[in-house]
């Protein structure tokens, strides 16, 4: 049956969804989140990965489904959610679009392309409907930060954002988790994605440096401007810490006005996807497997009535990746439900 839905593509039922990178950390989370959010749709899932995964199976709604190497051909699907890195996205996303699918891509390949919407459903849902076949999922640290910044920007204006991140090793994929676990056991992992030891250490480099800033920091600077449609200045320092799941961010925002703390709470508490703690704080352990961002330790500087600080945490594999991608799909098929 063909249904007329939001966006230009009429979507068939049952939905056919390809997961590219289905054997990866985020790919597996995507399957989990799809099960939780789309079980009523009973979608047909086509898990794709590299030839290394030939013969492997993934589970979806109690069924075992064989993983197919993507080299074997592009299936006809309604949606393809990619989480297999930029090279795979650049090679294969356009082929899915040619066949009429909408691609939701987790990599950075298309994020800054002016023809590709960069979407956080609680922040700029309207952008999703402007797609020309590809929609990008933003960087994980950027997603949780903009959920916190958006209501402040709308209500009070923002001049500058200072942010230091404390990012979990799972942000570097399965190899990140293996590296931490092997080092903890006293070993060395040859394929570590980190530039130095991560166990009992913190590393102020995520990606490569250019002009003094790391790739991750450039992503936060550029993607924030695109999502918020604002020239807000972002001063990031991104840091890898020996935590498995959950990114934390110490954020200080220089507002354009000086509201009271109670006005700030009122505005933040209305933001969809954001949970505000007036007392105490949340840690990565508290947000594991949660789909929302938590802001705590919200306070004004005693030295500057426009300088608002907070501690913002989220599950990087869920809200920072899988959940955000599935929410985009939900938007396109008619509401976040
Ligand atoms: P595979 O398991 O076959 O290597 P992670 O970020 O956790 O390391 O996961 C990366 C995901 O991207 C995995 O599912 C991986 O599949 C997939 N992937 C990596 N390279 C390719 C490729 N060239 N073609 C298809 N899938 C790929």
Short mmCIF file of C-alpha atoms and ligand atoms in Angstrom, two decimals:
data_model
loop_
_atom_site.label_atom_id
_atom_site.label_comp_id
_atom_site.label_asym_id
_atom_site.label_seq_id
_atom_site.Cartn_x
_atom_site.Cartn_y
_atom_site.Cartn_z
CA UNK A 1 0.00 0.00 0.00
CA UNK A 2 1.36 3.46 -0.88
CA UNK A 3 0.83 6.15 1.73
CA UNK A 4 1.21 9.89 1.10
CA UNK A 5 3.46 11.14 3.90
CA UNK A 6 5.57 14.12 4.82
CA UNK A 7 8.33 14.86 2.30
CA UNK A 8 8.21 14.10 -1.40
CA UNK A 9 8.53 10.32 -1.25
CA UNK A 10 5.40 8.26 -0.80
CA UNK A 11 6.41 5.48 1.57
CA UNK A 12 5.30 1.88 1.15
CA UNK A 13 4.14 -0.28 4.00
CA UNK A 14 5.72 -2.36 5.36
CA UNK A 15 8.74 -0.07 5.41
CA UNK A 16 11.95 -1.46 3.96
CA UNK A 17 14.98 -0.14 5.80
CA UNK A 18 18.64 -0.87 5.02
CA UNK A 19 21.16 -0.47 7.84
CA UNK A 20 24.61 0.11 6.38
CA UNK A 21 27.19 -0.78 9.03
CA UNK A 22 24.72 -3.05 10.85
CA UNK A 23 27.51 -4.98 12.60
CA UNK A 24 29.08 -1.87 14.15
CA UNK A 25 28.44 -0.37 17.58
CA UNK A 26 26.08 2.31 16.26
CA UNK A 27 24.56 -0.03 13.66
CA UNK A 28 23.53 -2.43 16.41
CA UNK A 29 22.10 0.44 18.46
CA UNK A 30 20.09 1.54 15.43
CA UNK A 31 18.52 -1.92 15.27
CA UNK A 32 17.72 -1.70 18.99
CA UNK A 33 16.16 1.77 18.70
CA UNK A 34 14.17 0.73 15.60
CA UNK A 35 12.81 -2.24 17.53
CA UNK A 36 11.72 0.04 20.38
CA UNK A 37 10.25 2.81 18.26
CA UNK A 38 9.01 1.14 15.08
CA UNK A 39 7.90 -2.32 16.20
CA UNK A 40 4.30 -1.48 15.31
CA UNK A 41 5.39 -0.84 11.71
CA UNK A 42 7.09 -4.27 11.62
CA UNK A 43 9.60 -2.97 9.07
CA UNK A 44 11.64 -5.20 6.79
CA UNK A 45 15.29 -4.76 7.75
CA UNK A 46 18.22 -5.34 5.39
CA UNK A 47 21.50 -5.37 7.33
CA UNK A 48 24.56 -4.50 5.24
CA UNK A 49 28.24 -4.38 6.12
CA UNK A 50 31.59 -5.28 4.54
CA UNK A 51 32.72 -8.65 3.18
CA UNK A 52 34.29 -9.27 6.60
CA UNK A 53 30.76 -9.82 7.92
CA UNK A 54 29.67 -12.35 5.32
CA UNK A 55 27.86 -15.21 7.10
CA UNK A 56 27.09 -13.14 10.20
CA UNK A 57 23.56 -12.55 11.47
CA UNK A 58 21.87 -9.76 13.41
CA UNK A 59 18.61 -10.02 15.35
CA UNK A 60 15.58 -7.87 14.78
CA UNK A 61 12.24 -8.36 16.54
CA UNK A 62 13.16 -11.93 17.43
CA UNK A 63 14.25 -12.87 13.90
CA UNK A 64 17.79 -13.66 12.76
CA UNK A 65 18.65 -11.79 9.59
CA UNK A 66 21.74 -12.47 7.49
CA UNK A 67 24.17 -9.60 6.97
CA UNK A 68 24.90 -8.94 3.31
CA UNK A 69 28.15 -7.38 2.05
CA UNK A 70 27.25 -4.05 0.44
CA UNK A 71 29.46 -4.85 -2.55
CA UNK A 72 26.88 -7.42 -3.65
CA UNK A 73 24.44 -4.75 -4.79
CA UNK A 74 22.13 -1.97 -3.68
CA UNK A 75 18.74 -3.23 -2.49
CA UNK A 76 15.47 -1.41 -3.18
CA UNK A 77 14.48 0.21 0.12
CA UNK A 78 12.53 3.22 1.40
CA UNK A 79 15.25 4.33 3.82
CA UNK A 80 18.92 3.54 4.34
CA UNK A 81 20.50 4.47 7.65
CA UNK A 82 24.28 4.60 7.23
CA UNK A 83 26.77 4.21 10.05
CA UNK A 84 29.89 2.94 8.32
CA UNK A 85 32.08 6.02 8.05
CA UNK A 86 32.55 8.73 5.43
CA UNK A 87 34.18 6.66 2.67
CA UNK A 88 31.35 4.14 2.61
CA UNK A 89 28.79 6.98 2.68
CA UNK A 90 30.42 8.82 -0.22
CA UNK A 91 30.59 5.65 -2.32
CA UNK A 92 27.19 4.14 -1.62
CA UNK A 93 24.74 6.83 -0.40
CA UNK A 94 24.26 8.32 -3.90
CA UNK A 95 23.53 4.82 -5.27
CA UNK A 96 20.69 4.37 -2.78
CA UNK A 97 19.33 7.82 -3.67
CA UNK A 98 19.41 6.92 -7.38
CA UNK A 99 17.17 3.97 -6.53
CA UNK A 100 14.68 6.25 -4.77
CA UNK A 101 15.67 5.71 -1.12
CA UNK A 102 16.13 8.42 1.47
CA UNK A 103 19.53 8.13 3.16
CA UNK A 104 20.13 9.17 6.77
CA UNK A 105 23.90 9.26 7.22
CA UNK A 106 25.79 9.27 10.49
CA UNK A 107 29.16 10.17 9.01
CA UNK A 108 30.58 13.63 8.41
CA UNK A 109 30.67 13.09 4.61
CA UNK A 110 27.76 15.38 3.69
CA UNK A 111 27.12 17.37 6.87
CA UNK A 112 28.33 20.71 5.57
CA UNK A 113 26.92 20.30 2.05
CA UNK A 114 24.39 23.14 1.59
CA UNK A 115 22.04 20.72 -0.19
CA UNK A 116 22.00 18.30 2.73
CA UNK A 117 19.93 19.04 5.84
CA UNK A 118 21.74 18.54 9.16
CA UNK A 119 18.98 17.62 11.56
CA UNK A 120 18.36 17.27 15.27
CA UNK A 121 14.61 16.58 15.41
CA UNK A 122 14.00 18.54 18.65
CA UNK A 123 15.93 21.53 17.28
CA UNK A 124 15.37 21.97 13.53
CA UNK A 125 12.82 19.35 12.39
CA UNK A 126 11.61 21.50 9.48
CA UNK A 127 14.98 21.09 7.73
CA UNK A 128 14.45 17.33 7.30
CA UNK A 129 11.70 17.92 4.76
CA UNK A 130 14.01 19.92 2.49
CA UNK A 131 16.14 16.88 1.68
CA UNK A 132 17.15 15.88 -1.83
CA UNK A 133 17.73 12.27 -0.90
CA UNK A 134 20.34 12.59 1.86
CA UNK A 135 19.96 13.86 5.43
CA UNK A 136 22.96 14.04 7.75
CA UNK A 137 23.00 13.14 11.41
CA UNK A 138 25.24 15.65 13.22
CA UNK A 139 28.34 14.86 15.26
CA UNK A 140 27.52 13.34 18.66
CA UNK A 141 28.99 16.15 20.78
CA UNK A 142 27.25 18.74 18.63
CA UNK A 143 23.84 17.04 18.95
CA UNK A 144 23.75 17.14 22.75
CA UNK A 145 25.13 20.69 22.84
CA UNK A 146 22.54 22.17 20.43
CA UNK A 147 19.63 20.60 22.33
CA UNK A 148 20.83 22.71 25.29
CA UNK A 149 21.71 25.83 23.26
CA UNK A 150 18.60 26.11 21.07
CA UNK A 151 16.16 27.33 23.77
CA UNK A 152 18.76 29.75 25.15
CA UNK A 153 19.42 31.15 21.68
CA UNK A 154 15.70 31.64 20.97
CA UNK A 155 14.94 33.26 24.34
CA UNK A 156 18.04 35.26 25.21
CA UNK A 157 20.41 35.29 22.20
CA UNK A 158 23.90 33.79 22.35
CA UNK A 159 27.19 35.53 21.66
CA UNK A 160 29.74 32.86 22.46
CA UNK A 161 29.98 29.26 23.65
CA UNK A 162 32.97 27.83 25.51
CA UNK A 163 32.86 24.04 25.71
CA UNK A 164 35.15 21.29 26.97
CA UNK A 165 34.05 17.74 26.23
CA UNK A 166 34.71 14.48 28.07
CA UNK A 167 33.99 11.91 25.37
CA UNK A 168 33.51 8.16 25.76
CA UNK A 169 35.66 5.66 23.86
CA UNK A 170 32.58 4.19 22.12
CA UNK A 171 32.55 7.36 20.00
CA UNK A 172 35.49 5.78 18.17
CA UNK A 173 33.48 2.60 17.42
CA UNK A 174 34.11 -0.96 18.52
CA UNK A 175 37.89 -0.47 18.33
CA UNK A 176 37.65 2.26 20.96
CA UNK A 177 35.98 -0.07 23.45
CA UNK A 178 38.42 -2.91 22.70
CA UNK A 179 41.41 -0.56 23.18
CA UNK A 180 40.19 0.54 26.64
CA UNK A 181 39.43 -3.04 27.73
CA UNK A 182 42.73 -4.47 26.44
CA UNK A 183 44.76 -1.72 28.09
CA UNK A 184 42.89 -2.27 31.34
CA UNK A 185 44.03 -5.92 31.23
CA UNK A 186 47.61 -4.74 30.77
CA UNK A 187 47.76 -5.42 27.03
CA UNK A 188 48.21 -3.26 23.96
CA UNK A 189 45.69 -3.14 21.11
CA UNK A 190 47.49 -2.66 17.78
CA UNK A 191 44.40 -1.23 16.09
CA UNK A 192 43.66 1.36 18.77
CA UNK A 193 41.97 4.44 17.29
CA UNK A 194 43.62 6.66 19.94
CA UNK A 195 46.95 8.52 19.61
CA UNK A 196 48.14 7.32 23.02
CA UNK A 197 47.05 5.15 25.96
CA UNK A 198 43.45 5.83 27.03
CA UNK A 199 43.26 3.64 30.16
CA UNK A 200 43.85 5.84 33.24
CA UNK A 201 44.48 8.78 30.93
CA UNK A 202 42.71 11.67 29.14
CA UNK A 203 43.58 12.67 25.58
CA UNK A 204 42.98 16.20 24.27
CA UNK A 205 42.93 15.10 20.63
CA UNK A 206 39.96 13.66 18.70
CA UNK A 207 40.73 13.42 14.98
CA UNK A 208 43.55 15.33 13.30
CA UNK A 209 44.72 18.85 14.12
CA UNK A 210 44.49 21.70 11.64
CA UNK A 211 45.10 25.35 12.56
CA UNK A 212 45.44 24.15 16.15
CA UNK A 213 41.94 22.65 16.33
CA UNK A 214 41.08 18.95 16.07
CA UNK A 215 38.60 17.53 13.55
CA UNK A 216 36.08 17.03 16.35
CA UNK A 217 36.45 20.67 17.42
CA UNK A 218 35.94 21.92 13.85
CA UNK A 219 32.80 19.79 13.65
CA UNK A 220 31.41 21.45 16.78
CA UNK A 221 32.28 24.93 15.45
CA UNK A 222 30.79 24.46 11.98
CA UNK A 223 27.87 22.13 12.59
CA UNK A 224 26.52 24.25 15.45
CA UNK A 225 26.29 27.28 13.15
CA UNK A 226 24.51 25.28 10.45
CA UNK A 227 21.98 23.64 12.79
CA UNK A 228 21.18 26.80 14.76
CA UNK A 229 21.31 29.02 11.65
CA UNK A 230 23.36 31.46 13.69
CA UNK A 231 26.88 32.79 13.59
CA UNK A 232 27.35 31.86 17.25
CA UNK A 233 31.04 31.60 18.12
CA UNK A 234 32.04 28.22 19.56
CA UNK A 235 35.34 27.68 21.40
CA UNK A 236 35.70 23.91 21.92
CA UNK A 237 38.31 21.65 23.48
CA UNK A 238 37.36 18.04 22.81
CA UNK A 239 38.83 15.34 25.02
CA UNK A 240 38.67 11.53 25.06
CA UNK A 241 38.24 10.00 28.52
CA UNK A 242 38.26 6.34 29.67
CA UNK A 243 34.47 6.06 29.88
CA UNK A 244 32.72 3.43 27.72
CA UNK A 245 29.42 5.17 26.98
CA UNK A 246 28.20 8.75 27.49
CA UNK A 247 29.69 12.09 26.51
CA UNK A 248 29.84 14.94 29.05
CA UNK A 249 30.28 18.62 28.27
CA UNK A 250 31.20 21.58 30.47
CA UNK A 251 29.54 24.46 28.64
CA UNK A 252 29.67 28.19 29.33
CA UNK A 253 27.38 30.33 27.22
CA UNK A 254 27.72 34.10 26.96
CA UNK A 255 24.13 35.24 26.49
CA UNK A 256 23.09 38.51 24.84
CA UNK A 257 20.92 39.41 27.82
CA UNK A 258 21.06 38.69 31.56
CA UNK A 259 17.92 36.77 32.55
CA UNK A 260 17.31 35.37 36.03
CA UNK A 261 18.18 31.75 36.73
CA UNK A 262 14.49 31.04 37.13
CA UNK A 263 13.81 32.41 33.60
CA UNK A 264 16.58 30.16 32.31
CA UNK A 265 15.06 27.10 34.01
CA UNK A 266 11.63 27.94 32.56
CA UNK A 267 13.02 28.13 29.05
CA UNK A 268 15.21 25.01 29.32
CA UNK A 269 12.43 22.94 30.89
CA UNK A 270 10.23 23.54 27.85
CA UNK A 271 12.85 22.16 25.45
CA UNK A 272 11.88 18.80 24.01
CA UNK A 273 14.53 16.11 24.50
CA UNK A 274 16.19 17.95 27.40
CA UNK A 275 15.87 16.97 31.04
CA UNK A 276 16.90 19.67 33.53
CA UNK A 277 18.18 18.87 37.02
CA UNK A 278 17.80 21.78 39.43
CA UNK A 279 19.72 19.86 42.12
CA UNK A 280 22.65 17.50 41.89
CA UNK A 281 24.15 16.38 38.62
CA UNK A 282 24.01 13.62 36.03
CA UNK A 283 26.96 11.48 34.95
CA UNK A 284 27.49 9.28 31.86
CA UNK A 285 26.32 6.23 33.84
CA UNK A 286 22.98 7.98 34.52
CA UNK A 287 22.23 8.56 30.84
CA UNK A 288 23.26 5.18 29.44
CA UNK A 289 20.47 3.88 27.18
CA UNK A 290 18.48 7.11 27.60
CA UNK A 291 17.21 9.03 24.58
CA UNK A 292 17.33 12.49 26.18
CA UNK A 293 20.04 15.00 27.04
CA UNK A 294 20.47 15.99 30.70
CA UNK A 295 21.59 19.47 31.81
CA UNK A 296 22.66 19.95 35.43
CA UNK A 297 24.81 22.33 37.51
CA UNK A 298 23.14 25.27 35.74
CA UNK A 299 24.50 28.51 37.21
CA UNK A 300 25.41 32.10 36.43
CA UNK A 301 28.96 33.30 36.96
CA UNK A 302 29.38 35.55 40.01
CA UNK A 303 31.65 37.64 37.76
CA UNK A 304 29.45 38.04 34.67
CA UNK A 305 25.61 38.07 34.71
CA UNK A 306 25.54 36.97 31.06
CA UNK A 307 27.83 33.93 31.56
CA UNK A 308 25.74 30.79 32.12
CA UNK A 309 27.47 27.47 32.81
CA UNK A 310 26.12 23.93 32.78
CA UNK A 311 27.11 20.26 32.71
CA UNK A 312 25.42 18.49 29.81
CA UNK A 313 25.48 14.70 29.33
CA UNK A 314 23.95 12.24 26.86
CA UNK A 315 24.38 8.68 25.61
CA UNK A 316 26.60 9.21 22.55
CA UNK A 317 25.50 5.96 20.90
CA UNK A 318 21.79 6.73 21.35
CA UNK A 319 20.92 10.47 21.26
CA UNK A 320 24.37 11.20 19.79
CA UNK A 321 23.87 8.74 16.92
CA UNK A 322 21.28 5.93 16.66
CA UNK A 323 18.28 7.60 18.31
CA UNK A 324 18.75 10.86 16.44
CA UNK A 325 18.88 8.97 13.11
CA UNK A 326 15.75 6.94 13.90
CA UNK A 327 13.94 10.11 15.05
CA UNK A 328 14.71 11.66 11.65
CA UNK A 329 13.17 8.61 9.99
CA UNK A 330 10.13 8.91 12.28
CA UNK A 331 9.76 12.57 11.34
CA UNK A 332 9.66 11.65 7.65
CA UNK A 333 7.08 8.91 8.07
CA UNK A 334 4.83 11.17 10.06
CA UNK A 335 5.64 12.35 13.53
CA UNK A 336 7.98 11.39 16.31
CA UNK A 337 5.20 9.29 17.83
P1 LIG B 1 32.23 -4.83 9.22
O1 LIG B 1 31.81 -5.31 10.59
O2 LIG B 1 31.88 -5.82 8.14
O3 LIG B 1 33.63 -4.34 9.16
P2 LIG B 1 32.33 0.45 14.14
O4 LIG B 1 32.24 1.93 13.99
O5 LIG B 1 31.71 -0.07 15.40
O6 LIG B 1 33.73 -0.05 13.96
O7 LIG B 1 31.47 -0.16 12.92
C1 LIG B 1 31.69 0.17 11.57
C2 LIG B 1 30.63 -0.47 10.70
O8 LIG B 1 30.88 -0.08 9.33
C3 LIG B 1 30.67 -2.00 10.71
O9 LIG B 1 29.37 -2.51 10.56
C4 LIG B 1 31.51 -2.30 9.46
O10 LIG B 1 31.27 -3.57 8.89
C5 LIG B 1 31.01 -1.24 8.51
N1 LIG B 1 31.97 -1.01 7.44
C6 LIG B 1 33.24 -0.59 7.55
N2 LIG B 1 33.84 -0.54 6.32
C7 LIG B 1 32.91 -0.94 5.43
C8 LIG B 1 32.89 -1.09 4.01
N3 LIG B 1 33.95 -0.83 3.25
N4 LIG B 1 31.74 -1.52 3.41
C9 LIG B 1 30.65 -1.79 4.18
N5 LIG B 1 30.59 -1.66 5.52
C10 LIG B 1 31.70 -1.24 6.14
#
